[in-house]
Coordinates of C-alpha atoms (C1' of nucleotides) in Angstrom, one line a residue:
Chain B
X29 CA 28.9 34.4 -13.3
X30 CA 30.9 32.5 -15.7
X31 CA 34.1 30.8 -15.4
X32 CA 36.7 31.0 -17.8
X33 CA 39.3 27.9 -18.8
X34 CA 42.2 27.5 -21.2
X35 CA 41.8 25.9 -24.4
X36 CA 43.2 22.4 -23.0
X37 CA 40.6 22.3 -20.2
X38 CA 37.9 23.2 -22.8
X39 CA 39.1 20.7 -24.9
X40 CA 38.8 17.9 -22.3
X41 CA 35.6 19.3 -21.4
X42 CA 34.0 19.0 -24.8
X43 CA 35.9 16.0 -26.7
X44 CA 37.2 18.7 -29.2
X45 CA 40.8 18.7 -30.0
X46 CA 42.7 21.8 -29.7
X47 CA 43.2 22.0 -33.3
X48 CA 39.5 21.8 -34.1
X49 CA 38.8 24.7 -31.4
X50 CA 41.4 27.1 -33.0
X51 CA 39.9 26.0 -36.4
X52 CA 36.5 26.8 -35.2
X53 CA 37.7 30.1 -33.9
X54 CA 39.5 30.9 -37.3
X55 CA 36.3 30.5 -39.2
X56 CA 34.0 32.1 -36.6
X57 CA 31.9 29.0 -35.7
X58 CA 33.0 29.0 -32.0
X59 CA 34.9 32.0 -30.5
X60 CA 36.3 32.2 -27.3
X61 CA 34.8 34.7 -24.8
X62 CA 38.2 36.2 -24.5
X63 CA 41.4 36.4 -26.2
X64 CA 44.4 37.9 -24.4
X65 CA 45.7 40.7 -26.6
X66 CA 49.5 40.3 -25.7
X67 CA 49.9 36.5 -25.5
X68 CA 46.9 35.5 -27.8
X69 CA 45.8 33.2 -25.2
X70 CA 42.2 31.9 -25.7
X71 CA 39.9 32.2 -22.9
X72 CA 36.4 29.9 -23.1
X73 CA 33.7 30.1 -20.8
X74 CA 32.1 27.1 -19.2
X75 CA 28.8 28.4 -20.4
X76 CA 30.0 27.6 -23.9
X77 CA 30.5 23.6 -23.2
X78 CA 27.1 22.7 -24.1
X79 CA 27.2 24.7 -27.7
X80 CA 30.7 22.9 -28.2
X81 CA 29.4 19.7 -27.6
X82 CA 26.4 20.1 -30.0
X83 CA 29.1 21.3 -32.7
X84 CA 31.1 17.9 -31.9
X85 CA 27.8 16.1 -32.4
X86 CA 26.8 17.6 -35.7
X87 CA 30.4 17.2 -36.8
X88 CA 30.2 13.5 -36.0
X89 CA 27.3 13.2 -38.4
X90 CA 29.2 15.3 -41.0
X91 CA 27.1 18.3 -41.0
X92 CA 29.1 21.1 -42.7
X93 CA 30.3 23.8 -40.8
X94 CA 28.1 26.5 -42.4
X95 CA 24.8 24.6 -41.8
X96 CA 25.9 24.1 -38.0
X97 CA 26.7 28.1 -37.8
X98 CA 23.4 28.6 -39.6
X99 CA 21.5 26.4 -36.8
X100 CA 23.6 28.0 -33.8
X101 CA 22.8 31.5 -35.0
X102 CA 19.2 31.0 -35.4
X103 CA 18.2 33.2 -32.6
X104 CA 14.4 32.0 -32.3
X105 CA 14.4 28.4 -30.7
X106 CA 11.7 27.3 -33.1
X107 CA 13.7 28.0 -36.3
X108 CA 16.5 26.4 -34.7
X109 CA 14.9 23.5 -33.9
X110 CA 13.3 23.2 -37.1
X111 CA 16.8 23.3 -38.9
X112 CA 18.0 20.6 -36.6
X113 CA 15.1 18.2 -36.9
X114 CA 15.3 18.8 -40.7
X115 CA 19.1 17.8 -40.8
X116 CA 18.1 14.5 -38.6
X117 CA 15.7 13.8 -41.3
X118 CA 18.3 14.3 -44.3
X119 CA 20.5 12.1 -42.2
X120 CA 17.6 9.4 -41.9
X121 CA 17.5 9.5 -45.6
X122 CA 21.3 9.3 -46.2
X123 CA 21.2 6.2 -43.8
X124 CA 18.3 4.6 -46.0
X125 CA 20.3 5.4 -49.2
X126 CA 23.5 3.8 -47.7
X127 CA 21.7 0.6 -46.7
X128 CA 20.3 0.5 -50.2
X129 CA 23.6 0.9 -51.6
X130 CA 25.1 -1.9 -49.4
X131 CA 22.3 -4.2 -50.3
X132 CA 22.5 -3.7 -54.0
X133 CA 26.4 -4.1 -53.8
X134 CA 25.9 -7.4 -52.1
X135 CA 23.3 -8.3 -54.6
X136 CA 25.9 -7.4 -57.5
X137 CA 28.5 -9.6 -55.8
X138 CA 26.4 -12.6 -55.8
X139 CA 24.6 -12.8 -59.2
X140 CA 26.3 -11.8 -62.4
X141 CA 24.1 -9.1 -64.2
X142 CA 21.5 -10.0 -66.5
X143 CA 22.2 -9.8 -70.3
X144 CA 19.4 -7.5 -71.5
X145 CA 18.4 -7.3 -75.3
X146 CA 18.6 -4.0 -77.1
X147 CA 16.4 -2.8 -79.9
X148 CA 17.1 0.1 -82.4
X149 CA 14.2 2.7 -82.7
X150 CA 13.7 5.9 -84.9
X151 CA 12.0 8.4 -82.5
X152 CA 9.9 11.0 -84.2
X153 CA 9.8 14.5 -83.1
X154 CA 7.9 14.6 -79.6
X155 CA 5.4 17.3 -78.8
X156 CA 5.6 18.0 -74.9
X157 CA 5.5 20.0 -72.1
X158 CA 8.7 20.5 -70.5
X159 CA 11.0 22.0 -67.8
X160 CA 14.7 22.4 -68.4
X161 CA 17.3 23.1 -65.9
X162 CA 21.1 22.8 -65.0
X163 CA 21.0 19.9 -62.6
X164 CA 23.6 18.2 -60.2
X165 CA 24.1 14.4 -60.9
X166 CA 23.2 13.4 -57.2
X167 CA 20.3 16.0 -57.0
X168 CA 18.6 14.5 -60.1
X169 CA 16.2 12.1 -58.5
X170 CA 14.8 14.7 -56.3
X171 CA 14.7 17.1 -59.1
X172 CA 12.8 14.8 -61.4
X173 CA 10.0 14.1 -58.6
X174 CA 9.5 17.8 -58.2
X175 CA 9.4 18.9 -61.7
X176 CA 7.1 15.7 -63.0
X177 CA 4.6 16.7 -60.2
X178 CA 4.8 20.1 -61.7
X179 CA 4.3 19.2 -65.1
X180 CA 1.4 17.0 -64.5
X181 CA -0.2 19.6 -62.3
X182 CA 0.1 21.9 -65.1
X183 CA -1.6 19.7 -67.5
X184 CA -4.2 18.7 -65.2
X185 CA -5.3 22.5 -64.5
X186 CA -5.4 22.8 -68.6
X187 CA -7.7 19.8 -68.6
X188 CA -5.0 18.2 -71.0
X189 CA -3.6 14.8 -71.0
X190 CA -0.3 13.0 -71.2
X191 CA 0.0 11.3 -74.8
X192 CA 3.1 9.2 -73.7
X193 CA 5.1 8.2 -70.7
X194 CA 7.2 10.9 -68.7
X195 CA 10.8 11.1 -70.1
X196 CA 14.0 13.3 -69.7
X197 CA 16.9 14.2 -71.6
X198 CA 20.4 14.0 -70.1
X199 CA 23.1 16.0 -71.8
X200 CA 26.6 15.0 -71.7
X201 CA 27.9 17.6 -69.2
X202 CA 25.5 16.0 -66.6
X203 CA 27.4 13.0 -66.6
X204 CA 30.9 14.0 -67.7
X205 CA 31.2 17.0 -65.4
X206 CA 28.6 15.8 -62.9
X207 CA 26.0 19.0 -63.6
X208 CA 24.4 19.6 -66.8
X209 CA 21.2 20.6 -68.6
X210 CA 18.4 18.0 -68.0
X211 CA 15.0 18.4 -69.8
X212 CA 12.1 16.6 -68.2
X213 CA 9.0 16.2 -70.3
X214 CA 5.6 14.9 -70.5
X215 CA 4.3 14.1 -74.2
X216 CA 1.1 16.0 -74.9
X217 CA -0.9 16.9 -77.8
X218 CA -3.0 19.7 -76.6
X219 CA -2.4 23.6 -76.9
X220 CA -0.5 25.8 -74.8
X221 CA -0.5 25.1 -71.3
X222 CA 2.6 26.6 -70.0
X223 CA 2.8 27.8 -66.5
X224 CA 5.8 28.6 -64.2
X225 CA 8.6 26.8 -65.2
X226 CA 6.6 24.4 -67.6
X227 CA 6.9 25.2 -71.2
X228 CA 5.8 23.6 -74.5
X229 CA 8.9 21.9 -76.2
X230 CA 9.3 19.8 -79.2
X231 CA 11.8 17.4 -78.6
X232 CA 13.8 16.6 -82.0
X233 CA 13.7 13.1 -83.7
X234 CA 16.7 10.6 -83.2
X235 CA 17.6 7.4 -83.8
X236 CA 18.4 5.4 -80.6
X237 CA 19.4 2.2 -79.1
X238 CA 16.8 1.1 -76.3
X239 CA 17.5 -1.1 -73.5
X240 CA 15.1 -1.7 -70.9
X241 CA 15.9 -1.2 -67.4
X242 CA 14.0 -3.6 -65.2
X243 CA 14.6 -3.5 -61.5
X244 CA 15.8 -1.0 -58.7
X245 CA 16.5 2.4 -59.7
X246 CA 19.7 2.4 -58.0
X247 CA 21.2 -0.2 -60.5
X248 CA 20.5 1.9 -63.5
X249 CA 24.0 2.1 -64.0
X250 CA 24.2 -1.4 -64.9
X251 CA 21.9 -0.8 -68.0
X252 CA 24.0 2.1 -68.8
X253 CA 27.2 0.0 -68.9
X254 CA 25.5 -2.8 -70.8
X255 CA 24.1 -0.5 -73.3
X256 CA 26.8 1.8 -73.9
X257 CA 29.2 -1.3 -74.3
X258 CA 27.0 -2.6 -77.0
X259 CA 26.5 0.6 -78.6
X260 CA 30.5 0.8 -78.7
X261 CA 30.9 -2.5 -79.8
X262 CA 28.9 -2.1 -82.9
X263 CA 30.5 1.4 -83.3
X264 CA 27.3 3.1 -83.9
X265 CA 27.5 5.7 -81.3
X266 CA 26.2 9.3 -82.1
X267 CA 26.3 12.7 -80.6
X268 CA 23.2 13.8 -78.3
X269 CA 21.7 13.5 -74.9
X270 CA 20.9 10.2 -73.6
X271 CA 17.0 9.9 -73.1
X272 CA 15.1 7.9 -70.6
X273 CA 11.4 7.1 -70.6
X274 CA 9.9 6.2 -67.4
X275 CA 7.4 3.5 -68.6
X276 CA 6.0 2.7 -65.1
X277 CA 7.1 2.2 -61.7
X278 CA 9.2 -0.9 -62.6
X279 CA 10.5 -0.2 -65.9
X280 CA 12.8 2.6 -67.7
X281 CA 13.7 2.5 -71.3
X282 CA 17.3 4.1 -71.6
X283 CA 17.8 5.6 -75.3
X284 CA 21.3 5.8 -76.5
X285 CA 21.8 7.9 -79.5
X286 CA 23.1 6.2 -82.7
X287 CA 24.0 6.8 -86.1
X288 CA 21.3 5.2 -88.0
X289 CA 18.5 2.6 -87.4
X290 CA 19.5 -0.9 -88.1
X291 CA 18.5 -4.3 -88.0
Chain S
X3 CA 37.9 -8.5 -78.7
X4 CA 37.8 -5.4 -76.4
X5 CA 36.4 -2.3 -77.6
X6 CA 38.1 1.1 -76.8
X7 CA 36.0 4.3 -75.8
X8 CA 37.1 7.9 -75.2
X9 CA 37.0 9.2 -71.5
X10 CA 33.6 10.8 -72.1
X11 CA 32.0 7.5 -73.4
X12 CA 33.5 5.7 -70.4
X13 CA 32.1 8.6 -68.2
X14 CA 28.5 8.0 -69.5
X15 CA 28.6 4.4 -69.3
X16 CA 29.9 4.4 -65.4
X17 CA 28.4 7.5 -64.2
X18 CA 32.0 8.6 -63.2
X19 CA 32.9 12.5 -64.1
X20 CA 35.9 12.7 -66.2
X21 CA 37.6 14.7 -63.8
X22 CA 37.2 11.6 -61.5
X23 CA 38.3 9.3 -64.2
X24 CA 41.7 11.5 -64.7
X25 CA 42.0 11.5 -61.0
X26 CA 41.9 7.8 -60.8
X27 CA 44.4 7.6 -63.6
X28 CA 46.8 9.8 -61.7
X29 CA 46.7 7.8 -58.6
X30 CA 46.8 4.5 -60.4
X31 CA 43.2 3.1 -59.2
X32 CA 41.9 2.7 -62.8
X33 CA 44.2 3.0 -65.6
X34 CA 43.2 3.5 -69.2
X35 CA 44.1 0.6 -71.4
X36 CA 45.9 2.9 -73.7
X37 CA 47.0 6.4 -73.9
X38 CA 47.9 8.1 -77.2
X39 CA 51.8 9.0 -76.8
X40 CA 51.4 12.1 -79.1
X41 CA 48.0 13.5 -77.7
X42 CA 47.8 12.1 -74.4
X43 CA 44.4 10.8 -75.2
X44 CA 43.1 8.2 -72.9
X45 CA 41.3 5.0 -74.2
X46 CA 39.4 2.8 -71.8
X47 CA 38.3 -0.7 -72.9
X48 CA 34.7 -1.7 -72.3
X49 CA 36.0 -4.5 -70.2
X50 CA 37.0 -2.1 -67.7
X51 CA 33.1 -0.8 -67.0
X52 CA 32.3 -3.3 -64.4
X53 CA 35.4 -2.3 -62.4
X54 CA 34.7 1.3 -62.9
X55 CA 31.3 0.8 -61.5
X56 CA 32.3 -1.1 -58.7
X57 CA 34.8 1.9 -58.0
X58 CA 31.9 4.4 -57.9
X59 CA 29.8 2.4 -55.6
X60 CA 32.5 2.0 -53.2
X61 CA 33.2 5.6 -53.3
X62 CA 29.5 6.3 -52.8
X63 CA 30.0 4.5 -49.5
X64 CA 33.2 6.6 -48.8
X65 CA 35.5 3.7 -49.1
X66 CA 39.0 5.3 -49.4
X67 CA 40.9 4.9 -52.6
X68 CA 43.6 3.2 -51.0
X69 CA 41.1 0.2 -49.9
X70 CA 39.4 0.3 -53.2
X71 CA 42.7 -0.4 -54.7
X72 CA 43.5 -3.1 -52.1
X73 CA 40.2 -4.7 -53.0
X74 CA 40.7 -4.8 -56.9
X75 CA 44.2 -5.9 -56.5
X76 CA 43.4 -9.1 -54.3
X77 CA 44.3 -11.3 -57.1
X78 CA 42.4 -14.2 -55.5
X79 CA 38.5 -14.0 -55.6
X80 CA 38.2 -15.2 -52.0
X81 CA 40.5 -12.8 -50.4
X82 CA 38.7 -10.0 -52.6
X83 CA 35.3 -11.0 -51.5
X84 CA 36.3 -11.2 -47.9
X85 CA 37.9 -7.7 -48.2
X86 CA 34.4 -6.4 -49.6
X87 CA 32.2 -8.2 -47.0
X88 CA 34.7 -6.8 -44.2
X89 CA 33.9 -3.2 -45.8
X90 CA 30.2 -3.8 -45.6
X91 CA 30.2 -5.0 -42.1
X92 CA 32.3 -1.9 -41.0
X93 CA 29.5 0.0 -43.3
X94 CA 26.7 -1.4 -41.2
X95 CA 28.5 -0.7 -37.9
X96 CA 28.9 2.9 -39.0
X97 CA 25.4 3.1 -39.7
X98 CA 24.3 2.0 -36.4
X99 CA 26.6 4.5 -34.9
X100 CA 25.2 7.0 -36.8
X101 CA 21.6 6.2 -35.7
X102 CA 22.8 6.0 -32.1
X103 CA 24.3 9.5 -32.5
X104 CA 21.0 10.9 -34.1
X105 CA 18.8 9.3 -31.4
X106 CA 21.1 10.8 -28.6
X107 CA 21.0 14.2 -30.1
X108 CA 17.2 14.0 -30.5
X109 CA 17.1 12.9 -26.6
X110 CA 19.3 15.8 -25.8
X111 CA 17.3 18.3 -27.5
X112 CA 14.2 17.2 -25.7
X113 CA 15.1 16.8 -22.1
X114 CA 17.9 19.1 -20.3
X115 CA 20.8 17.2 -19.0
X116 CA 20.1 16.0 -15.4
X117 CA 22.6 17.8 -13.0
X118 CA 24.3 15.3 -11.1
X119 CA 26.5 15.6 -7.9
X120 CA 29.9 15.3 -7.4
X121 CA 31.9 13.7 -4.7
X122 CA 35.6 14.4 -3.9
X123 CA 37.7 11.4 -3.1
X124 CA 41.5 10.6 -2.5
X125 CA 42.5 7.7 -4.1
X126 CA 45.2 5.5 -2.6
X127 CA 48.0 3.8 -5.1
X128 CA 46.2 0.8 -6.9
X129 CA 48.1 -2.0 -7.8
X130 CA 47.0 -3.5 -10.9
X131 CA 47.3 -5.4 -14.2
X132 CA 47.5 -2.8 -17.2
X133 CA 48.1 -2.6 -21.1
X134 CA 49.0 0.7 -22.1
X135 CA 49.3 2.1 -25.5
X136 CA 48.8 5.3 -27.7
X137 CA 45.4 5.2 -28.9
X138 CA 43.4 7.6 -31.2
X139 CA 40.2 8.9 -29.6
X140 CA 37.7 7.3 -32.0
X141 CA 39.6 4.1 -31.7
X142 CA 39.5 4.0 -27.8
X143 CA 36.0 1.8 -27.6
X144 CA 37.3 -0.8 -29.7
X145 CA 40.6 -0.7 -28.0
X146 CA 39.1 -1.0 -24.6
X147 CA 37.1 -4.0 -25.3
X148 CA 40.1 -5.8 -26.5
X149 CA 42.3 -5.3 -23.9
X150 CA 40.0 -5.7 -20.8
X151 CA 39.4 -9.0 -22.4
X152 CA 43.0 -9.8 -22.8
X153 CA 43.7 -8.7 -19.2
X154 CA 41.0 -10.6 -17.6
X155 CA 42.3 -13.5 -19.7
X156 CA 45.7 -13.1 -18.2
X157 CA 44.2 -12.9 -14.5
X158 CA 42.2 -16.1 -15.0
X159 CA 45.0 -18.1 -16.2
X160 CA 47.2 -17.1 -13.5
X161 CA 44.2 -17.9 -11.3
X162 CA 44.0 -14.7 -9.7
X163 CA 41.0 -12.2 -9.1
X164 CA 40.3 -8.6 -9.9
X165 CA 40.1 -6.6 -6.7
X166 CA 38.0 -3.8 -8.1
X167 CA 36.2 -2.7 -11.1
X168 CA 38.2 -2.0 -14.6
X169 CA 39.4 1.4 -14.9
X170 CA 41.6 3.4 -17.3
X171 CA 43.6 6.4 -17.2
X172 CA 43.2 9.0 -20.1
X173 CA 46.4 11.6 -20.7
X174 CA 45.6 15.0 -21.9
X175 CA 47.2 14.5 -25.6
X176 CA 44.2 11.8 -25.8
X177 CA 41.4 14.8 -25.8
X178 CA 43.7 17.6 -26.8
X179 CA 45.2 16.1 -29.9
X180 CA 43.0 13.4 -30.6
X181 CA 45.6 10.7 -29.8
X182 CA 47.6 9.9 -26.8
X183 CA 48.4 7.5 -24.1
X184 CA 45.8 5.3 -22.4
X185 CA 46.5 2.8 -19.6
X186 CA 43.7 0.4 -19.0
X187 CA 44.0 -1.4 -15.7
X188 CA 42.5 -4.1 -13.7
X189 CA 43.0 -3.9 -9.7
X190 CA 44.7 -7.1 -8.3
X191 CA 46.6 -7.8 -5.4
X192 CA 48.2 -11.1 -6.6
X193 CA 51.7 -11.8 -7.8
X194 CA 53.3 -11.3 -11.2
X195 CA 50.9 -12.4 -13.8
X196 CA 52.2 -10.4 -16.8
X197 CA 51.5 -12.1 -20.2
X198 CA 51.7 -10.5 -23.6
X199 CA 51.0 -6.7 -23.4
X200 CA 49.7 -7.1 -19.8
X201 CA 52.4 -5.9 -17.1
X202 CA 52.3 -5.1 -13.3
X203 CA 51.6 -1.3 -12.7
X204 CA 51.0 0.6 -9.6
X205 CA 48.6 3.9 -10.3
X206 CA 50.0 6.5 -8.3
X207 CA 47.7 8.1 -5.8
X208 CA 45.4 11.3 -6.8
X209 CA 42.8 13.4 -5.5
X210 CA 39.9 13.7 -7.8
X211 CA 36.2 15.0 -8.4
X212 CA 34.1 12.0 -9.1
X213 CA 30.8 12.1 -11.1
X214 CA 28.9 9.1 -12.0
X215 CA 27.9 8.6 -15.5
X216 CA 24.6 6.7 -15.6
X217 CA 23.5 6.1 -19.0
X218 CA 24.3 5.6 -22.7
X219 CA 28.2 5.3 -23.3
X220 CA 27.6 7.7 -26.1
X221 CA 26.6 10.6 -23.7
X222 CA 29.7 10.5 -21.6
X223 CA 30.7 13.7 -22.9
X224 CA 27.8 15.1 -21.0
X225 CA 29.2 14.0 -17.5
X226 CA 32.6 15.4 -18.7
X227 CA 31.2 18.7 -19.6
X228 CA 29.3 19.0 -16.1
X229 CA 32.1 17.5 -14.1
X230 CA 34.8 19.6 -15.9
X231 CA 32.6 23.0 -15.4
X232 CA 32.2 22.2 -11.7
X233 CA 35.9 21.6 -11.1
X234 CA 36.6 24.8 -13.1
X235 CA 34.0 26.9 -11.2
X236 CA 35.4 25.9 -7.8
X237 CA 38.9 26.2 -9.1
X238 CA 40.3 23.1 -7.9
X239 CA 41.8 21.6 -11.0
X240 CA 45.0 19.8 -11.3
X241 CA 47.1 18.2 -13.8
X242 CA 47.1 14.7 -14.5
X243 CA 45.3 12.1 -16.5
X244 CA 41.5 11.5 -16.3
X245 CA 40.6 8.4 -14.7
X246 CA 37.4 6.3 -15.3
X247 CA 36.2 3.1 -13.5
X248 CA 33.8 1.0 -15.2
X249 CA 31.5 0.1 -12.3
X250 CA 29.2 -1.9 -14.3
X251 CA 27.4 -2.2 -17.7
X252 CA 25.4 0.9 -16.7
X253 CA 27.4 3.2 -14.7
X254 CA 31.0 4.8 -15.1
X255 CA 32.9 6.9 -12.5
X256 CA 34.8 9.8 -14.1
X257 CA 37.4 11.0 -11.9
X258 CA 38.7 14.5 -12.5
X259 CA 42.2 15.3 -10.9
X260 CA 41.8 18.2 -8.3
X261 CA 44.3 19.9 -6.0
X262 CA 43.2 18.7 -2.6
X263 CA 40.3 16.6 -1.1
X264 CA 37.6 18.9 0.1
X265 CA 34.3 18.7 1.6
Chain E
dT28 C1' 37.6 24.6 -91.8
dT29 C1' 34.6 24.8 -87.7
dG30 C1' 33.5 23.2 -83.1
dC31 C1' 33.8 19.9 -80.0
dT32 C1' 36.6 16.6 -77.2
dC33 C1' 40.3 16.1 -75.0
dC34 C1' 44.7 17.6 -72.9
dT35 C1' 47.9 19.5 -68.7
dC36 C1' 49.2 22.6 -65.4
dA37 C1' 47.9 25.2 -61.3
dC38 C1' 45.2 26.4 -57.9
dG39 C1' 40.8 26.1 -54.8
dT40 C1' 37.9 23.4 -51.3
dC41 C1' 36.7 21.2 -46.9
dA42 C1' 38.2 20.3 -42.1
dC43 C1' 41.1 20.0 -40.1
dG44 C1' 46.3 17.5 -38.8
dT45 C1' 51.2 17.8 -38.7
dG46 C1' 55.3 19.8 -37.5
dA47 C1' 58.6 24.0 -36.6
dG48 C1' 59.7 27.6 -34.2
dG49 C1' 58.7 30.5 -30.6
dT50 C1' 56.6 32.7 -26.1
dG51 C1' 53.6 33.1 -21.9
dG52 C1' 52.2 31.6 -17.2
dC53 C1' 52.5 29.2 -12.7
Chain D
dT21 C1' 64.2 28.9 -13.2
dT22 C1' 62.1 24.8 -15.3
dG23 C1' 58.8 22.6 -17.9
dC24 C1' 54.7 22.6 -19.6
dT25 C1' 51.1 24.9 -22.3
dC26 C1' 49.7 28.1 -25.5
dC27 C1' 50.7 30.7 -29.8
dT28 C1' 51.1 31.5 -34.9
dC29 C1' 52.5 30.4 -39.7
dA30 C1' 53.2 27.2 -43.5
dC31 C1' 52.2 23.4 -45.5
dG32 C1' 49.9 18.5 -45.9
dT33 C1' 46.0 15.5 -46.6
dC34 C1' 41.9 13.4 -49.4
dA35 C1' 39.3 13.3 -53.5
dC36 C1' 38.1 15.5 -56.4
dG37 C1' 36.1 20.4 -58.6
dT38 C1' 37.3 24.7 -61.1
dG39 C1' 39.2 27.6 -64.4
dA40 C1' 42.8 28.7 -67.7
dG41 C1' 45.1 28.0 -72.0
dG42 C1' 46.0 25.0 -75.4
dT43 C1' 45.8 21.0 -78.8
dG44 C1' 43.9 17.0 -81.6
dG45 C1' 40.1 14.5 -84.2
dC46 C1' 36.3 13.9 -87.3

DNA sequence: TTGCTCCTCACGTCACGTGAGGTGGC
DNA sequence: TTGCTCCTCACGTCACGTGAGGTGGC
């Protein structure tokens, strides 16, 4: 025995605007129980209040409509709760990321960035086990964590050993379009040990200018800015991907391609 | 002695995509130092790297472009830092709000909402001191805090006293369009005591169904849903604004207009 | 000379909001 | 019968992203 209400009443009961309700109808997120064929008047059931309120809460958390639909359509309750809890976790991570950004912005506003020094280096060809993929800029962190685990796993299973620090090549589209090729590699000397996505790959030799980034990973842009500025000022820039070496938890070497090795 | 770089190089130095840089040029947020008149090629100065990185960080925090422009254009450093710190505070509040929402969503998922009881009441005309305004739904909290302080201040200055709990009328557009008239009032018997925005106002009599909301303010929607559902089921709804009484810090009376008082 | 970088439209996306102009229901 | 509610386009907003089609620079 459900009661039908107009869109206006339903709006007051759910804190959703009339425009939003019509939009959710259009995109099939929340369909009125009945639509009058002649007038087009929407009728909502009081049974839909809970769903509507859930939608509003999820939208308050900026969950995309498609995801909300997926959550609501998950017929079995367990799957549904899973999906919800997953998004809550994601939100928590977002919160932490935002807090980090706020903190680092505050730090930047207080002290001027330290001027680090650079070094020119000729890197010889690097034999490695690598995974390559097209990666979105903002998904890069998660991708790296995943593939480096995979690479080290493959090496361990083949009883091999890394002959240098982890590294990655970032091609220009990765920065300039926000999505592009990335090659994550672990230097190895041993024989074939490909498995899954991991394959043998010899990284070509390059000349680079190197600056060591020492500090929080979120501030890597500072090092890019400083290093890029120096390379531009000295007019030694060259084509090619930017290379990073993850020396240890604290330090990352950023390698910017240059024309020739100099003093 | 600044060095000029292409849009691509600048992109790599700042982590801003080429598309974003062109957009910021279009809207005047970050103008290249030089644009070749024949080819249209943009040239950025390495001196602009810091500004570009600041822009990216602010955008990561979803600061609107207009606000970023205001911050960057604030010529004097003090004003500028003020504006930035203000936004950081705002972000912190956002964070807290989001955390509250996440928490209350989790709570909702665990226990079913308590079914509260309602009461019919005939409210007689209420003499009051009131402030009325057009208010956005999401700005209502802040607005209320502000105007109730103002109202109590006016009453105190006139050596008057409230004759009942604070209350407010929310007209339909406030919910249905997300922006509408709100009248915040404090019941008073004394004489004229208007000052500033505060004016004498007699609230008309109404018949209402009342449900007491007891719990966090962020869950008020639950009470609206429950109360609205009952009113709809009993088919006693009437036109008019929704009225709230802020009995104490814990409890709010939600008053839904109905046709006649019933048992 | 060949690619690659860079350019400008024009349109798409996401989740609605903003009117305009018109009709239905109590 | 009068307002008020509700309706449907069509377009705007915000911050870019997505091609298409074309040109400039090393």
